PDB file of C-alpha atoms in Angstrom:
ATOM      1  CA  UNK A   1      -0.108  -0.024   0.016  1.00  0.00           C
ATOM      2  CA  UNK A   2       1.391   3.382  -1.028  1.00  0.00           C
ATOM      3  CA  UNK A   3       1.376   5.879   1.865  1.00  0.00           C
ATOM      4  CA  UNK A   4       1.457   9.469   2.220  1.00  0.00           C
ATOM      5  CA  UNK A   5       5.011   9.394   4.121  1.00  0.00           C
ATOM      6  CA  UNK A   6       6.412   7.415   1.245  1.00  0.00           C
ATOM      7  CA  UNK A   7       5.095  10.079  -1.139  1.00  0.00           C
ATOM      8  CA  UNK A   8       6.554  12.629   1.029  1.00  0.00           C
ATOM      9  CA  UNK A   9      10.171  11.011   0.608  1.00  0.00           C
ATOM     10  CA  UNK A  10       9.908  10.467  -2.813  1.00  0.00           C
ATOM     11  CA  UNK A  11       9.268  14.180  -3.796  1.00  0.00           C
ATOM     12  CA  UNK A  12      12.072  15.096  -1.178  1.00  0.00           C
ATOM     13  CA  UNK A  13      14.424  12.780  -3.200  1.00  0.00           C
ATOM     14  CA  UNK A  14      13.398  14.009  -6.519  1.00  0.00           C
ATOM     15  CA  UNK A  15      13.934  17.701  -5.266  1.00  0.00           C
ATOM     16  CA  UNK A  16      17.166  17.278  -3.624  1.00  0.00           C
ATOM     17  CA  UNK A  17      18.806  14.498  -6.122  1.00  0.00           C
ATOM     18  CA  UNK A  18      20.067  12.263  -3.329  1.00  0.00           C
ATOM     19  CA  UNK A  19      19.044  10.164  -0.246  1.00  0.00           C
ATOM     20  CA  UNK A  20      21.352  12.214   2.109  1.00  0.00           C
ATOM     21  CA  UNK A  21      20.033  15.399   0.977  1.00  0.00           C
ATOM     22  CA  UNK A  22      16.396  14.193   1.188  1.00  0.00           C
ATOM     23  CA  UNK A  23      17.165  13.175   4.861  1.00  0.00           C
ATOM     24  CA  UNK A  24      18.603  16.284   5.712  1.00  0.00           C
ATOM     25  CA  UNK A  25      15.420  18.110   4.516  1.00  0.00           C
ATOM     26  CA  UNK A  26      13.126  15.731   6.019  1.00  0.00           C
ATOM     27  CA  UNK A  27      15.103  15.732   9.459  1.00  0.00           C
ATOM     28  CA  UNK A  28      15.583  12.067   9.517  1.00  0.00           C
ATOM     29  CA  UNK A  29      18.652   9.790   8.626  1.00  0.00           C
ATOM     30  CA  UNK A  30      19.694   8.521   5.295  1.00  0.00           C
ATOM     31  CA  UNK A  31      18.865   4.870   6.079  1.00  0.00           C
ATOM     32  CA  UNK A  32      15.380   5.729   6.936  1.00  0.00           C
ATOM     33  CA  UNK A  33      15.034   7.472   3.749  1.00  0.00           C
ATOM     34  CA  UNK A  34      16.408   4.378   1.953  1.00  0.00           C
ATOM     35  CA  UNK A  35      13.994   2.047   3.735  1.00  0.00           C
ATOM     36  CA  UNK A  36      11.148   4.283   2.900  1.00  0.00           C
ATOM     37  CA  UNK A  37      11.909   4.198  -0.693  1.00  0.00           C
ATOM     38  CA  UNK A  38      12.209   0.572  -0.765  1.00  0.00           C
ATOM     39  CA  UNK A  39       8.989   0.205   0.875  1.00  0.00           C
ATOM     40  CA  UNK A  40       7.333   2.610  -1.909  1.00  0.00           C
ATOM     41  CA  UNK A  41       8.914   0.584  -4.714  1.00  0.00           C
ATOM     42  CA  UNK A  42       7.796  -2.644  -3.068  1.00  0.00           C
ATOM     43  CA  UNK A  43       4.184  -1.087  -2.734  1.00  0.00           C
ATOM     44  CA  UNK A  44       4.359   0.326  -6.569  1.00  0.00           C
ATOM     45  CA  UNK A  45       5.826  -3.013  -7.673  1.00  0.00           C
ATOM     46  CA  UNK A  46       8.273  -1.408  -9.955  1.00  0.00           C
ATOM     47  CA  UNK A  47      11.682   0.661  -9.699  1.00  0.00           C
ATOM     48  CA  UNK A  48      10.910   4.231  -9.233  1.00  0.00           C
ATOM     49  CA  UNK A  49      14.669   5.450  -8.805  1.00  0.00           C
ATOM     50  CA  UNK A  50      17.907   4.927 -10.790  1.00  0.00           C
ATOM     51  CA  UNK A  51      20.952   5.372  -8.895  1.00  0.00           C
ATOM     52  CA  UNK A  52      24.337   6.106 -10.967  1.00  0.00           C
ATOM     53  CA  UNK A  53      27.102   7.169  -8.619  1.00  0.00           C
ATOM     54  CA  UNK A  54      25.857  10.221  -6.569  1.00  0.00           C
ATOM     55  CA  UNK A  55      22.967  10.988  -8.778  1.00  0.00           C
ATOM     56  CA  UNK A  56      19.708   9.594  -8.120  1.00  0.00           C
ATOM     57  CA  UNK A  57      17.237  10.090 -10.894  1.00  0.00           C
ATOM     58  CA  UNK A  58      13.316   9.009 -11.260  1.00  0.00           C
ATOM     59  CA  UNK A  59      12.381   6.361 -13.607  1.00  0.00           C
ATOM     60  CA  UNK A  60       9.278   6.708 -15.837  1.00  0.00           C
ATOM     61  CA  UNK A  61       6.979   5.131 -13.015  1.00  0.00           C
ATOM     62  CA  UNK A  62       8.771   7.385 -10.754  1.00  0.00           C
ATOM     63  CA  UNK A  63       7.844  10.585 -12.627  1.00  0.00           C
ATOM     64  CA  UNK A  64       4.252   9.310 -12.971  1.00  0.00           C
ATOM     65  CA  UNK A  65       3.833   8.625  -9.108  1.00  0.00           C
ATOM     66  CA  UNK A  66       5.539  12.332  -8.442  1.00  0.00           C
ATOM     67  CA  UNK A  67       2.894  13.976 -10.608  1.00  0.00           C
ATOM     68  CA  UNK A  68      -0.010  12.439  -8.460  1.00  0.00           C
ATOM     69  CA  UNK A  69       2.047  12.571  -5.321  1.00  0.00           C
ATOM     70  CA  UNK A  70       2.059  16.410  -5.780  1.00  0.00           C
ATOM     71  CA  UNK A  71      -1.859  16.571  -6.119  1.00  0.00           C
ATOM     72  CA  UNK A  72      -2.275  13.894  -3.340  1.00  0.00           C
ATOM     73  CA  UNK A  73      -0.230  15.592  -0.838  1.00  0.00           C
ATOM     74  CA  UNK A  74      -1.824  18.914  -1.448  1.00  0.00           C
ATOM     75  CA  UNK A  75      -5.530  17.294  -1.231  1.00  0.00           C
ATOM     76  CA  UNK A  76      -4.175  15.592   2.197  1.00  0.00           C
ATOM     77  CA  UNK A  77      -2.936  19.072   3.417  1.00  0.00           C
ATOM     78  CA  UNK A  78      -6.136  20.693   2.628  1.00  0.00           C
ATOM     79  CA  UNK A  79      -8.266  17.742   4.296  1.00  0.00           C
ATOM     80  CA  UNK A  80      -6.117  17.869   7.220  1.00  0.00           C
ATOM     81  CA  UNK A  81      -6.671  21.817   7.647  1.00  0.00           C
ATOM     82  CA  UNK A  82     -10.313  21.388   6.994  1.00  0.00           C
ATOM     83  CA  UNK A  83     -10.957  18.717   9.429  1.00  0.00           C
ATOM     84  CA  UNK A  84      -8.769  20.927  12.065  1.00  0.00           C
ATOM     85  CA  UNK A  85     -11.091  23.703  11.272  1.00  0.00           C
ATOM     86  CA  UNK A  86     -14.031  21.591  11.904  1.00  0.00           C
ATOM     87  CA  UNK A  87     -12.720  20.201  15.242  1.00  0.00           C
ATOM     88  CA  UNK A  88     -11.761  23.673  16.440  1.00  0.00           C
ATOM     89  CA  UNK A  89     -14.938  25.148  15.499  1.00  0.00           C
ATOM     90  CA  UNK A  90     -13.800  27.404  12.966  1.00  0.00           C
ATOM     91  CA  UNK A  91     -15.783  25.746  10.425  1.00  0.00           C
ATOM     92  CA  UNK A  92     -18.242  23.017   9.876  1.00  0.00           C
ATOM     93  CA  UNK A  93     -22.196  22.941   9.839  1.00  0.00           C
ATOM     94  CA  UNK A  94     -25.184  21.639  11.910  1.00  0.00           C
ATOM     95  CA  UNK A  95     -28.394  20.948  10.411  1.00  0.00           C
ATOM     96  CA  UNK A  96     -31.072  21.375  13.084  1.00  0.00           C
ATOM     97  CA  UNK A  97     -34.922  20.264  13.043  1.00  0.00           C
ATOM     98  CA  UNK A  98     -37.250  21.597  15.581  1.00  0.00           C
ATOM     99  CA  UNK A  99     -40.825  21.734  16.236  1.00  0.00           C
ATOM    100  CA  UNK A 100     -42.481  25.136  15.587  1.00  0.00           C
ATOM    101  CA  UNK A 101     -43.195  26.254  19.303  1.00  0.00           C
ATOM    102  CA  UNK A 102     -39.079  25.258  19.909  1.00  0.00           C
ATOM    103  CA  UNK A 103     -38.238  27.103  16.885  1.00  0.00           C
ATOM    104  CA  UNK A 104     -39.806  30.208  18.183  1.00  0.00           C
ATOM    105  CA  UNK A 105     -38.479  30.242  21.644  1.00  0.00           C
ATOM    106  CA  UNK A 106     -35.335  27.912  22.371  1.00  0.00           C
ATOM    107  CA  UNK A 107     -33.687  27.941  18.927  1.00  0.00           C
ATOM    108  CA  UNK A 108     -33.110  31.638  18.387  1.00  0.00           C
ATOM    109  CA  UNK A 109     -31.356  32.219  21.674  1.00  0.00           C
ATOM    110  CA  UNK A 110     -29.046  29.087  21.029  1.00  0.00           C
ATOM    111  CA  UNK A 111     -28.122  29.894  17.453  1.00  0.00           C
ATOM    112  CA  UNK A 112     -27.372  33.644  18.488  1.00  0.00           C
ATOM    113  CA  UNK A 113     -24.948  32.341  21.070  1.00  0.00           C
ATOM    114  CA  UNK A 114     -23.560  29.705  18.481  1.00  0.00           C
ATOM    115  CA  UNK A 115     -22.901  32.587  15.965  1.00  0.00           C
ATOM    116  CA  UNK A 116     -21.500  34.787  18.228  1.00  0.00           C
ATOM    117  CA  UNK A 117     -18.955  32.225  19.801  1.00  0.00           C
ATOM    118  CA  UNK A 118     -18.244  30.109  16.759  1.00  0.00           C
ATOM    119  CA  UNK A 119     -18.761  32.489  13.664  1.00  0.00           C
ATOM    120  CA  UNK A 120     -17.391  29.945  11.266  1.00  0.00           C
ATOM    121  CA  UNK A 121     -20.071  27.167  12.115  1.00  0.00           C
ATOM    122  CA  UNK A 122     -23.115  27.328  10.020  1.00  0.00           C
ATOM    123  CA  UNK A 123     -26.476  26.069  11.817  1.00  0.00           C
ATOM    124  CA  UNK A 124     -29.447  25.754   9.707  1.00  0.00           C
ATOM    125  CA  UNK A 125     -32.945  25.178  10.633  1.00  0.00           C
ATOM    126  CA  UNK A 126     -35.989  23.213   9.345  1.00  0.00           C
ATOM    127  CA  UNK A 127     -39.173  22.687  10.978  1.00  0.00           C
ATOM    128  CA  UNK A 128     -40.709  19.242  11.660  1.00  0.00           C
ATOM    129  CA  UNK A 129     -43.249  17.828  14.241  1.00  0.00           C
ATOM    130  CA  UNK A 130     -41.958  14.390  15.870  1.00  0.00           C
ATOM    131  CA  UNK A 131     -41.969  11.624  14.942  1.00  0.00           C
ATOM    132  CA  UNK A 132     -41.085  13.135  11.496  1.00  0.00           C
ATOM    133  CA  UNK A 133     -38.216  15.051  12.932  1.00  0.00           C
ATOM    134  CA  UNK A 134     -36.693  11.958  14.655  1.00  0.00           C
ATOM    135  CA  UNK A 135     -36.873  10.026  11.431  1.00  0.00           C
ATOM    136  CA  UNK A 136     -34.990  12.772   9.656  1.00  0.00           C
ATOM    137  CA  UNK A 137     -32.460  12.483  12.247  1.00  0.00           C
ATOM    138  CA  UNK A 138     -31.927   8.567  11.830  1.00  0.00           C
ATOM    139  CA  UNK A 139     -32.093   9.125   8.058  1.00  0.00           C
ATOM    140  CA  UNK A 140     -29.022  11.420   7.878  1.00  0.00           C
ATOM    141  CA  UNK A 141     -30.970  14.610   6.946  1.00  0.00           C
ATOM    142  CA  UNK A 142     -29.967  16.490  10.132  1.00  0.00           C
ATOM    143  CA  UNK A 143     -27.506  16.337  13.079  1.00  0.00           C
ATOM    144  CA  UNK A 144     -29.889  17.548  15.797  1.00  0.00           C
ATOM    145  CA  UNK A 145     -33.745  16.972  16.290  1.00  0.00           C
ATOM    146  CA  UNK A 146     -35.706  18.760  18.927  1.00  0.00           C
ATOM    147  CA  UNK A 147     -38.520  16.585  19.689  1.00  0.00           C
ATOM    148  CA  UNK A 148     -41.113  16.040  22.498  1.00  0.00           C
ATOM    149  CA  UNK A 149     -43.236  13.073  24.037  1.00  0.00           C
ATOM    150  CA  UNK A 150     -45.846  13.113  26.433  1.00  0.00           C
ATOM    151  CA  UNK A 151     -46.170  10.589  29.576  1.00  0.00           C
ATOM    152  CA  UNK A 152     -48.550   7.811  29.141  1.00  0.00           C
ATOM    153  CA  UNK A 153     -51.839   8.601  30.515  1.00  0.00           C
ATOM    154  CA  UNK A 154     -52.010   7.388  34.090  1.00  0.00           C
ATOM    155  CA  UNK A 155     -48.228   7.534  34.410  1.00  0.00           C
ATOM    156  CA  UNK A 156     -45.815  10.329  35.753  1.00  0.00           C
ATOM    157  CA  UNK A 157     -43.225  11.955  33.619  1.00  0.00           C
ATOM    158  CA  UNK A 158     -40.431   9.741  34.746  1.00  0.00           C
ATOM    159  CA  UNK A 159     -42.263   6.757  33.780  1.00  0.00           C
ATOM    160  CA  UNK A 160     -42.621   8.088  30.217  1.00  0.00           C
ATOM    161  CA  UNK A 161     -39.017   7.846  29.679  1.00  0.00           C
ATOM    162  CA  UNK A 162     -38.945   4.284  30.134  1.00  0.00           C
ATOM    163  CA  UNK A 163     -39.835   3.599  26.597  1.00  0.00           C
ATOM    164  CA  UNK A 164     -37.667   2.460  23.736  1.00  0.00           C
ATOM    165  CA  UNK A 165     -38.692   5.160  21.200  1.00  0.00           C
ATOM    166  CA  UNK A 166     -35.282   6.819  21.366  1.00  0.00           C
ATOM    167  CA  UNK A 167     -33.141   4.250  23.028  1.00  0.00           C
ATOM    168  CA  UNK A 168     -30.766   4.185  19.977  1.00  0.00           C
ATOM    169  CA  UNK A 169     -29.911   8.079  20.415  1.00  0.00           C
ATOM    170  CA  UNK A 170     -28.388  10.406  22.565  1.00  0.00           C
ATOM    171  CA  UNK A 171     -30.891  12.400  24.504  1.00  0.00           C
ATOM    172  CA  UNK A 172     -30.103  15.810  26.028  1.00  0.00           C
ATOM    173  CA  UNK A 173     -33.107  16.797  28.404  1.00  0.00           C
ATOM    174  CA  UNK A 174     -34.195  20.610  27.769  1.00  0.00           C
ATOM    175  CA  UNK A 175     -37.305  21.268  29.747  1.00  0.00           C
ATOM    176  CA  UNK A 176     -40.712  19.913  31.167  1.00  0.00           C
ATOM    177  CA  UNK A 177     -43.140  22.064  29.441  1.00  0.00           C
ATOM    178  CA  UNK A 178     -46.705  22.127  31.232  1.00  0.00           C
ATOM    179  CA  UNK A 179     -50.084  22.075  29.231  1.00  0.00           C
ATOM    180  CA  UNK A 180     -52.701  24.543  30.175  1.00  0.00           C
ATOM    181  CA  UNK A 181     -56.036  25.221  28.613  1.00  0.00           C
ATOM    182  CA  UNK A 182     -57.058  28.054  26.515  1.00  0.00           C
ATOM    183  CA  UNK A 183     -60.644  29.380  26.313  1.00  0.00           C
ATOM    184  CA  UNK A 184     -62.144  32.530  24.930  1.00  0.00           C
ATOM    185  CA  UNK A 185     -62.339  35.693  27.297  1.00  0.00           C
ATOM    186  CA  UNK A 186     -66.044  35.588  27.443  1.00  0.00           C
ATOM    187  CA  UNK A 187     -66.339  31.751  28.212  1.00  0.00           C
ATOM    188  CA  UNK A 188     -68.102  30.606  31.621  1.00  0.00           C
ATOM    189  CA  UNK A 189     -64.974  29.223  32.904  1.00  0.00           C
ATOM    190  CA  UNK A 190     -62.601  32.271  31.837  1.00  0.00           C
ATOM    191  CA  UNK A 191     -62.130  33.504  35.431  1.00  0.00           C
ATOM    192  CA  UNK A 192     -61.942  29.940  37.002  1.00  0.00           C
ATOM    193  CA  UNK A 193     -58.129  29.869  37.273  1.00  0.00           C
ATOM    194  CA  UNK A 194     -58.182  26.159  37.327  1.00  0.00           C
ATOM    195  CA  UNK A 195     -60.576  23.659  35.880  1.00  0.00           C
ATOM    196  CA  UNK A 196     -60.817  19.684  35.532  1.00  0.00           C
ATOM    197  CA  UNK A 197     -60.505  18.834  31.776  1.00  0.00           C
ATOM    198  CA  UNK A 198     -63.833  17.115  32.416  1.00  0.00           C
ATOM    199  CA  UNK A 199     -65.626  20.276  32.792  1.00  0.00           C
ATOM    200  CA  UNK A 200     -64.911  20.990  29.003  1.00  0.00           C
ATOM    201  CA  UNK A 201     -66.535  17.882  28.007  1.00  0.00           C
ATOM    202  CA  UNK A 202     -69.244  19.679  25.835  1.00  0.00           C
ATOM    203  CA  UNK A 203     -67.054  21.973  24.194  1.00  0.00           C
ATOM    204  CA  UNK A 204     -65.849  21.765  20.446  1.00  0.00           C
ATOM    205  CA  UNK A 205     -62.187  21.546  20.747  1.00  0.00           C
ATOM    206  CA  UNK A 206     -59.242  22.733  18.446  1.00  0.00           C
ATOM    207  CA  UNK A 207     -56.598  20.292  18.483  1.00  0.00           C
ATOM    208  CA  UNK A 208     -52.717  20.593  17.297  1.00  0.00           C
ATOM    209  CA  UNK A 209     -50.321  18.295  15.728  1.00  0.00           C
ATOM    210  CA  UNK A 210     -51.068  14.512  15.264  1.00  0.00           C
ATOM    211  CA  UNK A 211     -48.890  13.714  18.441  1.00  0.00           C
ATOM    212  CA  UNK A 212     -50.694  16.402  20.419  1.00  0.00           C
ATOM    213  CA  UNK A 213     -54.226  15.574  19.193  1.00  0.00           C
ATOM    214  CA  UNK A 214     -53.728  11.973  20.065  1.00  0.00           C
ATOM    215  CA  UNK A 215     -52.417  12.588  23.772  1.00  0.00           C
ATOM    216  CA  UNK A 216     -55.605  15.137  24.065  1.00  0.00           C
ATOM    217  CA  UNK A 217     -57.889  12.529  22.971  1.00  0.00           C
ATOM    218  CA  UNK A 218     -56.410   9.750  25.668  1.00  0.00           C
ATOM    219  CA  UNK A 219     -56.476  12.555  28.308  1.00  0.00           C
ATOM    220  CA  UNK A 220     -59.988  13.133  27.845  1.00  0.00           C
ATOM    221  CA  UNK A 221     -61.072   9.655  27.524  1.00  0.00           C
ATOM    222  CA  UNK A 222     -59.290   8.742  30.686  1.00  0.00           C
ATOM    223  CA  UNK A 223     -61.822  11.100  32.415  1.00  0.00           C
ATOM    224  CA  UNK A 224     -64.939   9.657  30.855  1.00  0.00           C
ATOM    225  CA  UNK A 225     -65.481  11.750  27.418  1.00  0.00           C
ATOM    226  CA  UNK A 226     -64.169  11.971  23.729  1.00  0.00           C
ATOM    227  CA  UNK A 227     -63.480  15.454  22.813  1.00  0.00           C
ATOM    228  CA  UNK A 228     -65.384  16.780  19.685  1.00  0.00           C
ATOM    229  CA  UNK A 229     -62.685  18.178  17.612  1.00  0.00           C
ATOM    230  CA  UNK A 230     -63.918  20.609  15.175  1.00  0.00           C
ATOM    231  CA  UNK A 231     -60.518  22.115  14.005  1.00  0.00           C
ATOM    232  CA  UNK A 232     -57.131  20.743  13.947  1.00  0.00           C
ATOM    233  CA  UNK A 233     -53.812  22.961  12.982  1.00  0.00           C
ATOM    234  CA  UNK A 234     -50.224  22.835  13.642  1.00  0.00           C
ATOM    235  CA  UNK A 235     -50.133  26.573  13.751  1.00  0.00           C
ATOM    236  CA  UNK A 236     -50.181  27.837  17.264  1.00  0.00           C
ATOM    237  CA  UNK A 237     -51.389  31.377  16.404  1.00  0.00           C
ATOM    238  CA  UNK A 238     -54.273  29.942  14.437  1.00  0.00           C
ATOM    239  CA  UNK A 239     -55.058  27.983  17.450  1.00  0.00           C
ATOM    240  CA  UNK A 240     -55.248  31.203  19.614  1.00  0.00           C
ATOM    241  CA  UNK A 241     -57.152  32.907  16.879  1.00  0.00           C
ATOM    242  CA  UNK A 242     -59.842  30.330  16.741  1.00  0.00           C
ATOM    243  CA  UNK A 243     -60.126  30.187  20.519  1.00  0.00           C
ATOM    244  CA  UNK A 244     -60.375  34.034  20.585  1.00  0.00           C
ATOM    245  CA  UNK A 245     -63.160  33.976  17.970  1.00  0.00           C
ATOM    246  CA  UNK A 246     -65.062  31.639  20.334  1.00  0.00           C
ATOM    247  CA  UNK A 247     -65.072  28.644  18.034  1.00  0.00           C
ATOM    248  CA  UNK A 248     -63.878  26.204  20.773  1.00  0.00           C
ATOM    249  CA  UNK A 249     -61.166  25.617  23.692  1.00  0.00           C
ATOM    250  CA  UNK A 250     -57.664  24.064  23.489  1.00  0.00           C
ATOM    251  CA  UNK A 251     -55.024  22.773  25.548  1.00  0.00           C
ATOM    252  CA  UNK A 252     -51.653  24.244  24.580  1.00  0.00           C
ATOM    253  CA  UNK A 253     -47.846  23.766  25.923  1.00  0.00           C
ATOM    254  CA  UNK A 254     -46.923  26.873  27.965  1.00  0.00           C
ATOM    255  CA  UNK A 255     -43.845  27.130  25.407  1.00  0.00           C
ATOM    256  CA  UNK A 256     -46.130  27.691  22.275  1.00  0.00           C
ATOM    257  CA  UNK A 257     -47.794  30.554  24.309  1.00  0.00           C
ATOM    258  CA  UNK A 258     -44.527  32.336  24.935  1.00  0.00           C
ATOM    259  CA  UNK A 259     -44.558  33.598  21.530  1.00  0.00           C
ATOM    260  CA  UNK A 260     -48.037  34.230  20.748  1.00  0.00           C
ATOM    261  CA  UNK A 261     -50.403  37.148  21.818  1.00  0.00           C
ATOM    262  CA  UNK A 262     -53.343  35.537  23.139  1.00  0.00           C
ATOM    263  CA  UNK A 263     -55.675  38.087  21.932  1.00  0.00           C
ATOM    264  CA  UNK A 264     -59.365  37.226  22.826  1.00  0.00           C
ATOM    265  CA  UNK A 265     -58.220  34.053  24.914  1.00  0.00           C
ATOM    266  CA  UNK A 266     -57.346  33.282  28.484  1.00  0.00           C
ATOM    267  CA  UNK A 267     -55.371  30.478  30.084  1.00  0.00           C
ATOM    268  CA  UNK A 268     -56.312  28.060  32.816  1.00  0.00           C
ATOM    269  CA  UNK A 269     -54.558  25.343  34.610  1.00  0.00           C
ATOM    270  CA  UNK A 270     -56.364  22.151  33.852  1.00  0.00           C
ATOM    271  CA  UNK A 271     -56.430  18.733  35.653  1.00  0.00           C
ATOM    272  CA  UNK A 272     -55.225  16.271  35.091  1.00  0.00           C
ATOM    273  CA  UNK A 273     -51.989  18.084  35.091  1.00  0.00           C
ATOM    274  CA  UNK A 274     -49.721  17.098  32.243  1.00  0.00           C
ATOM    275  CA  UNK A 275     -46.260  18.034  31.218  1.00  0.00           C
ATOM    276  CA  UNK A 276     -44.635  17.149  27.938  1.00  0.00           C
ATOM    277  CA  UNK A 277     -40.892  16.192  27.953  1.00  0.00           C
ATOM    278  CA  UNK A 278     -38.902  18.531  25.513  1.00  0.00           C
ATOM    279  CA  UNK A 279     -35.472  17.220  24.370  1.00  0.00           C
ATOM    280  CA  UNK A 280     -32.698  17.522  21.821  1.00  0.00           C
ATOM    281  CA  UNK A 281     -31.517  14.279  20.312  1.00  0.00           C
ATOM    282  CA  UNK A 282     -28.472  13.283  18.185  1.00  0.00           C
ATOM    283  CA  UNK A 283     -26.784  10.004  17.043  1.00  0.00           C
ATOM    284  CA  UNK A 284     -23.981   8.635  19.341  1.00  0.00           C
ATOM    285  CA  UNK A 285     -21.424   9.345  16.790  1.00  0.00           C
ATOM    286  CA  UNK A 286     -22.599  12.862  16.161  1.00  0.00           C
ATOM    287  CA  UNK A 287     -22.564  13.736  19.675  1.00  0.00           C
ATOM    288  CA  UNK A 288     -18.773  13.766  19.461  1.00  0.00           C
ATOM    289  CA  UNK A 289     -18.412  16.152  16.873  1.00  0.00           C
ATOM    290  CA  UNK A 290     -17.454  19.551  18.349  1.00  0.00           C
ATOM    291  CA  UNK A 291     -19.878  21.615  16.660  1.00  0.00           C
ATOM    292  CA  UNK A 292     -22.877  19.319  17.419  1.00  0.00           C
ATOM    293  CA  UNK A 293     -21.901  19.122  21.001  1.00  0.00           C
ATOM    294  CA  UNK A 294     -21.596  23.080  21.162  1.00  0.00           C
ATOM    295  CA  UNK A 295     -25.196  23.535  19.743  1.00  0.00           C
ATOM    296  CA  UNK A 296     -26.466  21.125  22.164  1.00  0.00           C
ATOM    297  CA  UNK A 297     -24.963  22.809  25.292  1.00  0.00           C
ATOM    298  CA  UNK A 298     -26.585  26.223  23.676  1.00  0.00           C
ATOM    299  CA  UNK A 299     -29.888  24.659  23.605  1.00  0.00           C
ATOM    300  CA  UNK A 300     -29.531  23.480  27.003  1.00  0.00           C
ATOM    301  CA  UNK A 301     -28.643  26.750  28.256  1.00  0.00           C
ATOM    302  CA  UNK A 302     -31.511  28.570  26.210  1.00  0.00           C
ATOM    303  CA  UNK A 303     -33.900  25.934  27.971  1.00  0.00           C
ATOM    304  CA  UNK A 304     -32.546  26.909  31.568  1.00  0.00           C
ATOM    305  CA  UNK A 305     -33.405  30.635  30.732  1.00  0.00           C
TER     306      UNK A 305
END
């Protein structure tokens, strides 16, 4: 096998015209140069040098290999520099996928800190709800996926983490996001402060993404009713707008309400209390990439704030 160190020796011998001069240039001994050249000729399967007295010349095969060696060594040097830049966070990219309420709250602060600390690292963002975002991560379409999951109905938040859904991934916990009720300002329960979700059994409902919608149905059925879902939308401002117009009630994560003006609507605590687990996910090998690790740290810091 031809190795880069052999090519460097070949280049030095061709440039200096002798083993001893090449050894001085490379900072090694003349026998070491001779040994490297023998190994290179063995790997090439043909003589590369012609030694006549004090003169050392390249054979036709040697000249051909030297032409390639120049490009190979230049490419290797460029590759080493690029890898060093990525490892040192002077370059590289991180593709981030997030659900909308994470995109509007956690992501901006985290990415602003990344840009300030490591301007050479590019972080891009696209939106997708779980489980689609997690599928993108496993398919190699991103390096980090922000996701969430709900506890099983009748189980606590800690018990919800015992499933195998993300067992093959590196999980960075971010926050526990409480769900709150949202009703029109003129609703009969608007001033109650806190209500049991069963008190909303006869209301028309506005539901969110498929995962959120499924969890809503589970919670309602656990207290004895199936919600009548009149509207379903992944757009949280649309949910607030529909509630504010008096078209129904909803349950939303507090994270979603941070970036939405609740015009015409008011929030309530609901029982049973539910919190969704918000996490950042990546693959085990990616977790060791400096740019990915730094982005995860910034997301965690943003969540603490």
